[in-house]
Protein backbone atom coordinates (compact mmCIF):
# COMPACT_ATOMS: atom_id res chain seq x y z
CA UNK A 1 -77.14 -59.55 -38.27
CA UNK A 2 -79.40 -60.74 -35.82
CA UNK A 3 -82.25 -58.38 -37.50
CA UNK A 4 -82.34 -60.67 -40.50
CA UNK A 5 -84.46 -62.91 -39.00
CA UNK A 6 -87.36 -60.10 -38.77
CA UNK A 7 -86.11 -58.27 -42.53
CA UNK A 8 -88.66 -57.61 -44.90
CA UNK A 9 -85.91 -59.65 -47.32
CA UNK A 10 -84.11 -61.56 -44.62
CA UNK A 11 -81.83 -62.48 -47.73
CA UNK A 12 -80.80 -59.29 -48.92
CA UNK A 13 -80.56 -57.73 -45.24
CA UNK A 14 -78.05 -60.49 -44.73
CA UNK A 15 -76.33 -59.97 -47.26
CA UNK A 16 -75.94 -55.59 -46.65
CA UNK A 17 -74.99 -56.82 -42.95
CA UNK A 18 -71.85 -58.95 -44.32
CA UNK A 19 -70.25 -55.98 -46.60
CA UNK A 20 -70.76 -53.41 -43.31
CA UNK A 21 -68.94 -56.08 -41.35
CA UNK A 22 -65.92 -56.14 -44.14
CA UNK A 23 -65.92 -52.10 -42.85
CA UNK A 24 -66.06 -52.80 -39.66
CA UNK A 25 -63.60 -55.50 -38.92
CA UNK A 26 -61.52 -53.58 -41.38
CA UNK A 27 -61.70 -50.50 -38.89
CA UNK A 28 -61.45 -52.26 -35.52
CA UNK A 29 -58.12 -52.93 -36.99
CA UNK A 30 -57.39 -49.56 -37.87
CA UNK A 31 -58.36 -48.58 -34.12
CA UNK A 32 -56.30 -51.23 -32.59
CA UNK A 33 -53.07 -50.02 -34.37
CA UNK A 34 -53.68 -46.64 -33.18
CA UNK A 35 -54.16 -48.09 -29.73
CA UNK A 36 -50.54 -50.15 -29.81
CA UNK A 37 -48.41 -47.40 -31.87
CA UNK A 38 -45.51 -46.42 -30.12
CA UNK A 39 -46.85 -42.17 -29.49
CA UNK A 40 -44.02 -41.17 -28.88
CA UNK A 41 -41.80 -42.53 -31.93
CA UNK A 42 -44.76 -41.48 -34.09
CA UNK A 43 -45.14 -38.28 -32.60
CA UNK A 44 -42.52 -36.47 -35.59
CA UNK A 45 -44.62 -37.74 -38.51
CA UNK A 46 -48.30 -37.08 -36.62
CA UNK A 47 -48.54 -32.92 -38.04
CA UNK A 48 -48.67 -34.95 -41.21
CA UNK A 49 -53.25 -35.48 -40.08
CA UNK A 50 -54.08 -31.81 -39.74
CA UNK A 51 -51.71 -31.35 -42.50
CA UNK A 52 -54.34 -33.34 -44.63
CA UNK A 53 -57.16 -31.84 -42.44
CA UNK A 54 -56.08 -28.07 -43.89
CA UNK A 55 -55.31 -29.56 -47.24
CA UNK A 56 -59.22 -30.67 -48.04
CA UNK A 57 -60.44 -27.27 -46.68
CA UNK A 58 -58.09 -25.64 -49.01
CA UNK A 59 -58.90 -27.90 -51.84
CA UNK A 60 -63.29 -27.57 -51.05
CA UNK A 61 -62.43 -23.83 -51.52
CA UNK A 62 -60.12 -23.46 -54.93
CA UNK A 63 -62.32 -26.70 -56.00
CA UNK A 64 -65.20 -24.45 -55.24
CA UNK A 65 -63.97 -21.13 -56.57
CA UNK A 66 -62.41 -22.12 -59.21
CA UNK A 67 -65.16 -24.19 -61.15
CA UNK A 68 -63.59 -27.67 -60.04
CA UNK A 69 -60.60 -27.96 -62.16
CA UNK A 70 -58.96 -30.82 -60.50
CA UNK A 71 -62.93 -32.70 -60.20
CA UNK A 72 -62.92 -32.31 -64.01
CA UNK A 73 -59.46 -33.31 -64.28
CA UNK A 74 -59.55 -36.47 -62.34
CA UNK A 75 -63.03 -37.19 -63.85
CA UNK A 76 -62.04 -36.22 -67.57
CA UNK A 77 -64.63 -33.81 -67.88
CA UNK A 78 -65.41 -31.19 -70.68
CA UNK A 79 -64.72 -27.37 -69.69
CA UNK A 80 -68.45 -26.33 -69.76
CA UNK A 81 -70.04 -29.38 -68.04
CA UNK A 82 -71.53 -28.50 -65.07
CA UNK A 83 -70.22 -29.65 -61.57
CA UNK A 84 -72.68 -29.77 -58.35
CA UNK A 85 -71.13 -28.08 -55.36
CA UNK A 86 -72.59 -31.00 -53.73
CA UNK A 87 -70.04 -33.33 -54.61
CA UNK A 88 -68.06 -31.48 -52.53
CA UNK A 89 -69.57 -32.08 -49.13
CA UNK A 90 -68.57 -35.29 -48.51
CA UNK A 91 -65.19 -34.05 -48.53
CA UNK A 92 -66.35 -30.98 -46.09
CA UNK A 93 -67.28 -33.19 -43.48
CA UNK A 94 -64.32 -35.70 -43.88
CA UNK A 95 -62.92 -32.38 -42.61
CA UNK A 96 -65.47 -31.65 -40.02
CA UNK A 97 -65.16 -34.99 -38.07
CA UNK A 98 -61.47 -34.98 -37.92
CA UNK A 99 -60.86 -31.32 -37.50
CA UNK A 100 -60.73 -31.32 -33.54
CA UNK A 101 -58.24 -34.02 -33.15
CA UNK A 102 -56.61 -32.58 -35.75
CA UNK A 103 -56.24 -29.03 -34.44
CA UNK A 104 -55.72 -30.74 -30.62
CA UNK A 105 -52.48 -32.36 -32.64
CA UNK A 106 -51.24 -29.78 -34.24
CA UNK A 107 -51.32 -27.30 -31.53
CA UNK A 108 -48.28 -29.72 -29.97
CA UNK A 109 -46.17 -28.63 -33.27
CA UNK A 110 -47.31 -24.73 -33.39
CA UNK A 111 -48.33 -21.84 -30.69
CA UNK A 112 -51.92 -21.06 -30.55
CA UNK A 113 -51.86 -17.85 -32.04
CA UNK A 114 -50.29 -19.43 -35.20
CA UNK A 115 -52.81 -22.39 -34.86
CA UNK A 116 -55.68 -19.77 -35.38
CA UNK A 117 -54.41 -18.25 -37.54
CA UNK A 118 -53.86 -21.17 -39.85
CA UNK A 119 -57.90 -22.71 -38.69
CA UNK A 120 -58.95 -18.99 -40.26
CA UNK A 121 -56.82 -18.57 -43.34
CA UNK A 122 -57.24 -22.25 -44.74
CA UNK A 123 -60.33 -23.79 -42.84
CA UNK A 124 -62.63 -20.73 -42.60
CA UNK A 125 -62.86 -19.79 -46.20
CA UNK A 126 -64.27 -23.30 -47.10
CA UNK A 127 -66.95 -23.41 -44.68
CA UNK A 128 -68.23 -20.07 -45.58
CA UNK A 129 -68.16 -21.18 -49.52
CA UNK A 130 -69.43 -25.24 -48.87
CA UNK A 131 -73.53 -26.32 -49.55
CA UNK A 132 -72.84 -28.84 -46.97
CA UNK A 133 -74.76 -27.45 -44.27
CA UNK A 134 -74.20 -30.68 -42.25
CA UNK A 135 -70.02 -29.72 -42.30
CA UNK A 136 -71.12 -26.21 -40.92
CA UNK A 137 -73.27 -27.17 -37.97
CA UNK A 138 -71.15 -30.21 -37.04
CA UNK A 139 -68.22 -27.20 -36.54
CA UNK A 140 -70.08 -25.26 -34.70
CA UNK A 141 -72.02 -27.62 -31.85
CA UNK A 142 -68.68 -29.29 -31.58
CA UNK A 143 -67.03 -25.65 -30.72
CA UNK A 144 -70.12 -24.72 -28.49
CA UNK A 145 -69.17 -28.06 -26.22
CA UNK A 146 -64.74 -27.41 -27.16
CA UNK A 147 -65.59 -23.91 -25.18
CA UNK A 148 -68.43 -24.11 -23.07
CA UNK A 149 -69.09 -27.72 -21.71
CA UNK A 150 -68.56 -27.71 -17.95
CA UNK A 151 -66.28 -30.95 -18.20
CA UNK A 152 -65.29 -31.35 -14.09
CA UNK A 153 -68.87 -31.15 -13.72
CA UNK A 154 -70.45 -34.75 -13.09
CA UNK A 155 -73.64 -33.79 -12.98
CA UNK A 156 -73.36 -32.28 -16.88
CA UNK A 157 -72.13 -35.14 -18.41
CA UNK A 158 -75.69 -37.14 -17.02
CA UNK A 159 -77.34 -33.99 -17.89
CA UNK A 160 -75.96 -34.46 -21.90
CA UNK A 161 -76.95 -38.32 -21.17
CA UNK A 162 -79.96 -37.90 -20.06
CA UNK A 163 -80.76 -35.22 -22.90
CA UNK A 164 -79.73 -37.88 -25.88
CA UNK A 165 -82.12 -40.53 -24.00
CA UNK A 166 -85.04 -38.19 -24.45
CA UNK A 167 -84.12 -37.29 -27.93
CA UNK A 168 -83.81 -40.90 -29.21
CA UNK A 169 -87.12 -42.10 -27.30
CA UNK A 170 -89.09 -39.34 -28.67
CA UNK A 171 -87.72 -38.72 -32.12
CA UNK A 172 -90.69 -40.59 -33.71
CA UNK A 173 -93.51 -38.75 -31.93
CA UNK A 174 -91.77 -35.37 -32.13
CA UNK A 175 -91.25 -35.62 -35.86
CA UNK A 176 -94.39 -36.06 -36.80
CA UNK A 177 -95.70 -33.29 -34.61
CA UNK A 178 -93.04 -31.20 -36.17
CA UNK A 179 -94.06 -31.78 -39.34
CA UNK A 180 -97.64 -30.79 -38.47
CA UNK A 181 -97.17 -27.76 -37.17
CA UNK A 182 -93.65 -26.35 -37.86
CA UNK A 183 -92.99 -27.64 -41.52
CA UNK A 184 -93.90 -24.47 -43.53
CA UNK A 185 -92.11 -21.97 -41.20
CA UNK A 186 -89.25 -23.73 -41.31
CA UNK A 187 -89.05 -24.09 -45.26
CA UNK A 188 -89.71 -20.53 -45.33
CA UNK A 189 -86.54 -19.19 -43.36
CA UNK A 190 -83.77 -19.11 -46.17
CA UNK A 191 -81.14 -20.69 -44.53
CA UNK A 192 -83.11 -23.85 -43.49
CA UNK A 193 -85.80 -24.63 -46.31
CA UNK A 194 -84.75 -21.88 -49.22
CA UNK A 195 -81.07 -21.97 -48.93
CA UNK A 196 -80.32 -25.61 -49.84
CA UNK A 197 -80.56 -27.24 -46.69
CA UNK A 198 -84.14 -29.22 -47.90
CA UNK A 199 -85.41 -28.75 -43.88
CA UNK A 200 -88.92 -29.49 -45.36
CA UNK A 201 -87.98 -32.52 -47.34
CA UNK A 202 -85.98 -34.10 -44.49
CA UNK A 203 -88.84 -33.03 -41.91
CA UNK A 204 -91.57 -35.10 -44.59
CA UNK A 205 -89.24 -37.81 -44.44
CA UNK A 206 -88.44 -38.41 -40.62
CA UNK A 207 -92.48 -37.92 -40.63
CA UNK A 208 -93.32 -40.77 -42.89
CA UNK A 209 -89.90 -42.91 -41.40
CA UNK A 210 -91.20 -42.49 -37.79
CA UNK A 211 -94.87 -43.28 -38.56
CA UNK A 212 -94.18 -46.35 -40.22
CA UNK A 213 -91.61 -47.55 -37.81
CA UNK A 214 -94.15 -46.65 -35.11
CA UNK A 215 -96.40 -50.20 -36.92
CA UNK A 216 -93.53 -52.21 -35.26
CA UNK A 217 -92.18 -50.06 -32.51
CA UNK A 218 -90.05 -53.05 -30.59
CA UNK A 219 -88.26 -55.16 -33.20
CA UNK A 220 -88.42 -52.75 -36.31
CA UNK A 221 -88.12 -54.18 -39.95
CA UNK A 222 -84.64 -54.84 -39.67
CA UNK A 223 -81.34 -53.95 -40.91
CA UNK A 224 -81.64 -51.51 -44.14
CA UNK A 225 -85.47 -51.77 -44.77
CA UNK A 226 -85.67 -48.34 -45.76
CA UNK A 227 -84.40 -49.62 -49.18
CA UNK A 228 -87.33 -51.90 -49.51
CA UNK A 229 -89.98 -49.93 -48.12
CA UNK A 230 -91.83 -48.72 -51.10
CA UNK A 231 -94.98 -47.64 -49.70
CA UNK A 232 -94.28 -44.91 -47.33
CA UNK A 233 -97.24 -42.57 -46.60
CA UNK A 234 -95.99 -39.56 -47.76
CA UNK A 235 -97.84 -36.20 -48.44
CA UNK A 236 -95.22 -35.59 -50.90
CA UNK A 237 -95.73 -31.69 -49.79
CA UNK A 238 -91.91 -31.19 -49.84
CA UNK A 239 -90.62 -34.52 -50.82
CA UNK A 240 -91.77 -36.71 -54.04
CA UNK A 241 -92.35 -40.36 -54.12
CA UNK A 242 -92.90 -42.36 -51.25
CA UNK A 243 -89.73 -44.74 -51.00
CA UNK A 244 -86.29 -43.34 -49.51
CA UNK A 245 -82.87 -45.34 -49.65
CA UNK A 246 -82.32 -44.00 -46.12
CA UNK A 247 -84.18 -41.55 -43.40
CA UNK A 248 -81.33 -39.16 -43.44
CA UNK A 249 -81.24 -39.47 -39.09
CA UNK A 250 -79.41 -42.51 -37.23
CA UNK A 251 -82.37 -42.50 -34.57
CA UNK A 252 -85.20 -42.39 -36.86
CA UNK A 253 -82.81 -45.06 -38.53
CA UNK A 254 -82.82 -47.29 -35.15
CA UNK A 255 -85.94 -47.26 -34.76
CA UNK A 256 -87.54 -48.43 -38.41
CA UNK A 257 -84.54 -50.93 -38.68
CA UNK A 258 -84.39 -52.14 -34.90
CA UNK A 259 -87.49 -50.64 -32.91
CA UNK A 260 -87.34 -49.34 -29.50
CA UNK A 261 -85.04 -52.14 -28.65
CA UNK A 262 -82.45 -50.61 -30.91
CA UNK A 263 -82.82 -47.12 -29.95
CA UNK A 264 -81.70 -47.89 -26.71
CA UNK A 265 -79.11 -50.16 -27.63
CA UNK A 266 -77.73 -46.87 -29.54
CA UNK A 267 -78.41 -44.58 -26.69
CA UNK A 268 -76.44 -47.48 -24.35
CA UNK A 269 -73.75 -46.77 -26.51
CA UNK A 270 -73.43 -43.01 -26.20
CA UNK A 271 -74.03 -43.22 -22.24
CA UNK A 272 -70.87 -45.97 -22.81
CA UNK A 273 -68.56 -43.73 -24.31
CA UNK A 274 -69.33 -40.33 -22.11
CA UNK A 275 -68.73 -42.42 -18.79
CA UNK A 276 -65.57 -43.64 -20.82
CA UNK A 277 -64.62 -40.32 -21.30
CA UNK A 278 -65.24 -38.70 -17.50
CA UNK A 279 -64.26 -41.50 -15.63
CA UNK A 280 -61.02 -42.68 -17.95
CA UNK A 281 -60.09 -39.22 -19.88
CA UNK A 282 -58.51 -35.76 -18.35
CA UNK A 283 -60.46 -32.53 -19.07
CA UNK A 284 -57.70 -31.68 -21.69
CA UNK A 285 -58.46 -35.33 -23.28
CA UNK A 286 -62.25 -35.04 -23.00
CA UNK A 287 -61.77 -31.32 -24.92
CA UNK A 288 -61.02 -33.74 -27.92
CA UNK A 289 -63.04 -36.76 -27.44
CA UNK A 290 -66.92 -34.81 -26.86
CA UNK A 291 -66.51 -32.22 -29.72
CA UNK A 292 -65.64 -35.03 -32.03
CA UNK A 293 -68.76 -36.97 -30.74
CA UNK A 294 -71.11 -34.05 -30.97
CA UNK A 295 -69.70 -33.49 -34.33
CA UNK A 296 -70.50 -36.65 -35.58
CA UNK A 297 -73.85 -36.71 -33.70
CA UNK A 298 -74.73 -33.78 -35.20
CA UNK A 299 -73.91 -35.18 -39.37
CA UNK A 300 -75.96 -38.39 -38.30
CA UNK A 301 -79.00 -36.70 -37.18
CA UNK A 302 -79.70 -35.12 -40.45
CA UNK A 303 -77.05 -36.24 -43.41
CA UNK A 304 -76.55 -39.66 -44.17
CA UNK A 305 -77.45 -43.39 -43.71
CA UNK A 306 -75.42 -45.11 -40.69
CA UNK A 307 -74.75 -47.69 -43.39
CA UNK A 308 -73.00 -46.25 -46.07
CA UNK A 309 -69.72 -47.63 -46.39
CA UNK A 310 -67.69 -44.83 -47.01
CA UNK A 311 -69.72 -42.90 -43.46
CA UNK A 312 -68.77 -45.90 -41.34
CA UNK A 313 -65.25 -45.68 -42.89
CA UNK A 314 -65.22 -42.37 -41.50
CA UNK A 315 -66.09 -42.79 -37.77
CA UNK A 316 -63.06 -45.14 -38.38
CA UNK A 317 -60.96 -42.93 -39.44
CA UNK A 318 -62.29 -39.86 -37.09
CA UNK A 319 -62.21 -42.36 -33.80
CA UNK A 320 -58.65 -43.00 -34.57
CA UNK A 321 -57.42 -39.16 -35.13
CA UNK A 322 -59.13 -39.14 -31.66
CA UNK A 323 -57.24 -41.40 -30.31
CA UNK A 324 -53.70 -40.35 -31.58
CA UNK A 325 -54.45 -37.43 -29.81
CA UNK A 326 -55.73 -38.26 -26.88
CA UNK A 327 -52.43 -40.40 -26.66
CA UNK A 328 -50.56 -37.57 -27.67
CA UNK A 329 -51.95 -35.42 -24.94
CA UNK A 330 -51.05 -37.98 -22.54
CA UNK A 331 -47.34 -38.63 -23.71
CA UNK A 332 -46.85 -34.52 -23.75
CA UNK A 333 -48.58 -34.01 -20.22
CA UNK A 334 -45.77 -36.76 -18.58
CA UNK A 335 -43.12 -35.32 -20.27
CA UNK A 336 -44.05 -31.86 -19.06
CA UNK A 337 -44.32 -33.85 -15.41
């Protein structure tokens, strides 16, 4: 809000900022409920959130498989119009960013062995059918930090912390190195340029983003000024046109919209919630709480704008599966007591 001030259209940034803040007010509420519910009166009806978890994996795959019969359904659509897998991804990571909570849940209704077997037969075949490369690599960094993060260790959680700081200080100098001199390999390797992933596009993008927030590097242009930009200086080499509605990375975000002063405001945030979770959270607890962070961490960095309604919606909505079972961890490790 207070970035209106400094907006390229002060009255149009205000008015973006007041429908995010019906989302977020909206949400706060959601988290307070699932700070005050009763766990353990709940706790029957909670299998019901990997329940849905499984359920969108195994509709992404039939959806996918099958030539999207309920899409066309829903949608009215003729039998031979064609359906992007894309429109599918959304719904992949939905999945993504609730799926440790959700699995940390329902392993208090079913054994492990029975849990993995249920992540492989229903969750497994979606990701290995999905376009939405952002779904698979949020999965995997957030399993890389379930198995390996050292979470006793102090000194790894300022480690991670200190990591992110770099990152978000040097996003818009690194980027436009990148681009420079790493672009055309990486389009080349199939998986990243060739294989639907657009790494060229998205590294043009944070290059043009990062220079032009780099003209106002401490207050930015304010809130959403992607959208009005229309001038970017683009080499269009991967990416035609030279306005975006968004620069597809939260820090490159920060930056245009809020300068330095914002990135650090963001990485204040992220230092917040890691001390939350060593100094107020069990090992068992923070098993939930970092993989879900990293997760999301991961989408933001190259998916979507932090902006979109239906992505802030969904930190909602993932921050309170986190919670339930975090709470649910809790309730299970007194009763075992």
């Amino acid at each position: 809000l207070a970035s209106c001030l400094w907006a390229i259209d002060p009255g149009d940034a205000l008015g973006r900022a007041l429908r995010m803040a019906l989302v977020v007010v909206s949400g706060a509420f959601l988290v307070n409920l699932s700070l005050l519910l009763d766990v353990a009166r709940v706790r029957p009806y909670l299998w019901l959130l990997p329940a849905a978890v499984m359920t969108i994996a195994v509709l992404v795959f039939v959806e996918l498989e099958c030539g999207a019969p309920l899409h066309r359904l829903v949608r009215g659509m003729a039998a031979g119009e064609f359906v992007p897998p894309a429109k599918f991804n959304r719904a992949m990571v939905t999945m993504a960013l609730c799926f440790f909570p959700a699995m940390a849940i329902l392993r208090h209704y079913v054994p492990m062995k029975n849990m993995v077997g249920l992540i492989v037969a229903l969750v497994f075949p979606a990701l290995l059918v999905t376009e939405s490369q952002s779904a698979q690599l949020a999965l995997f960094f957030g399993t890389v930090f379930l198995a390996a993060f050292p979470y006793k260790r102090k000194a790894a959680w300022c480690v991670l912390f200190g990591g992110i700081v770099i990152f978000m200080l040097a996003a818009p100098f690194v980027s436009t190195w990148v681009l420079r001199n790493l672009a055309m390999d990486v389009q080349s390797v199939p998986l990243l340029g060739q294989g639907g992933a657009y790494a060229g596009n998205r590294l043009e993008i944070w290059d043009y983003v990062s220079r032009y927030a780099l003209q106002k590097p401490f207050l930015g242009f304010g809130i959403e000024a992607a959208r009005e930009i229309t001038d970017f200086d683009s080499h269009e080499i991967f990416q035609e046109g030279k306005s975006i509605l968004h620069p597809h990375n939260f820090v490159l975000q920060l930056w245009l919209e809020f300068g330095v002063i914002g990135a650090l405001c963001g990485a204040g945030l992220i230092g917040y919630l890691l001390n939350l979770m060593r100094t107020k959270l069990s090992p068992a607890q923070c098993r939930i709480a970092l993989p879900t962070l990293i997760a999301v961490l991961s989408v933001a960095s190259t998916g979507y704008g932090m902006w979109q309604g239906w992505w802030l919606g969904l930190l909602f909505l993932s921050a309170t599966f986190c919670i339930l079972a975090i709470r649910l961890e809790a309730v299970s490790t007194k009763t075992m007591a």
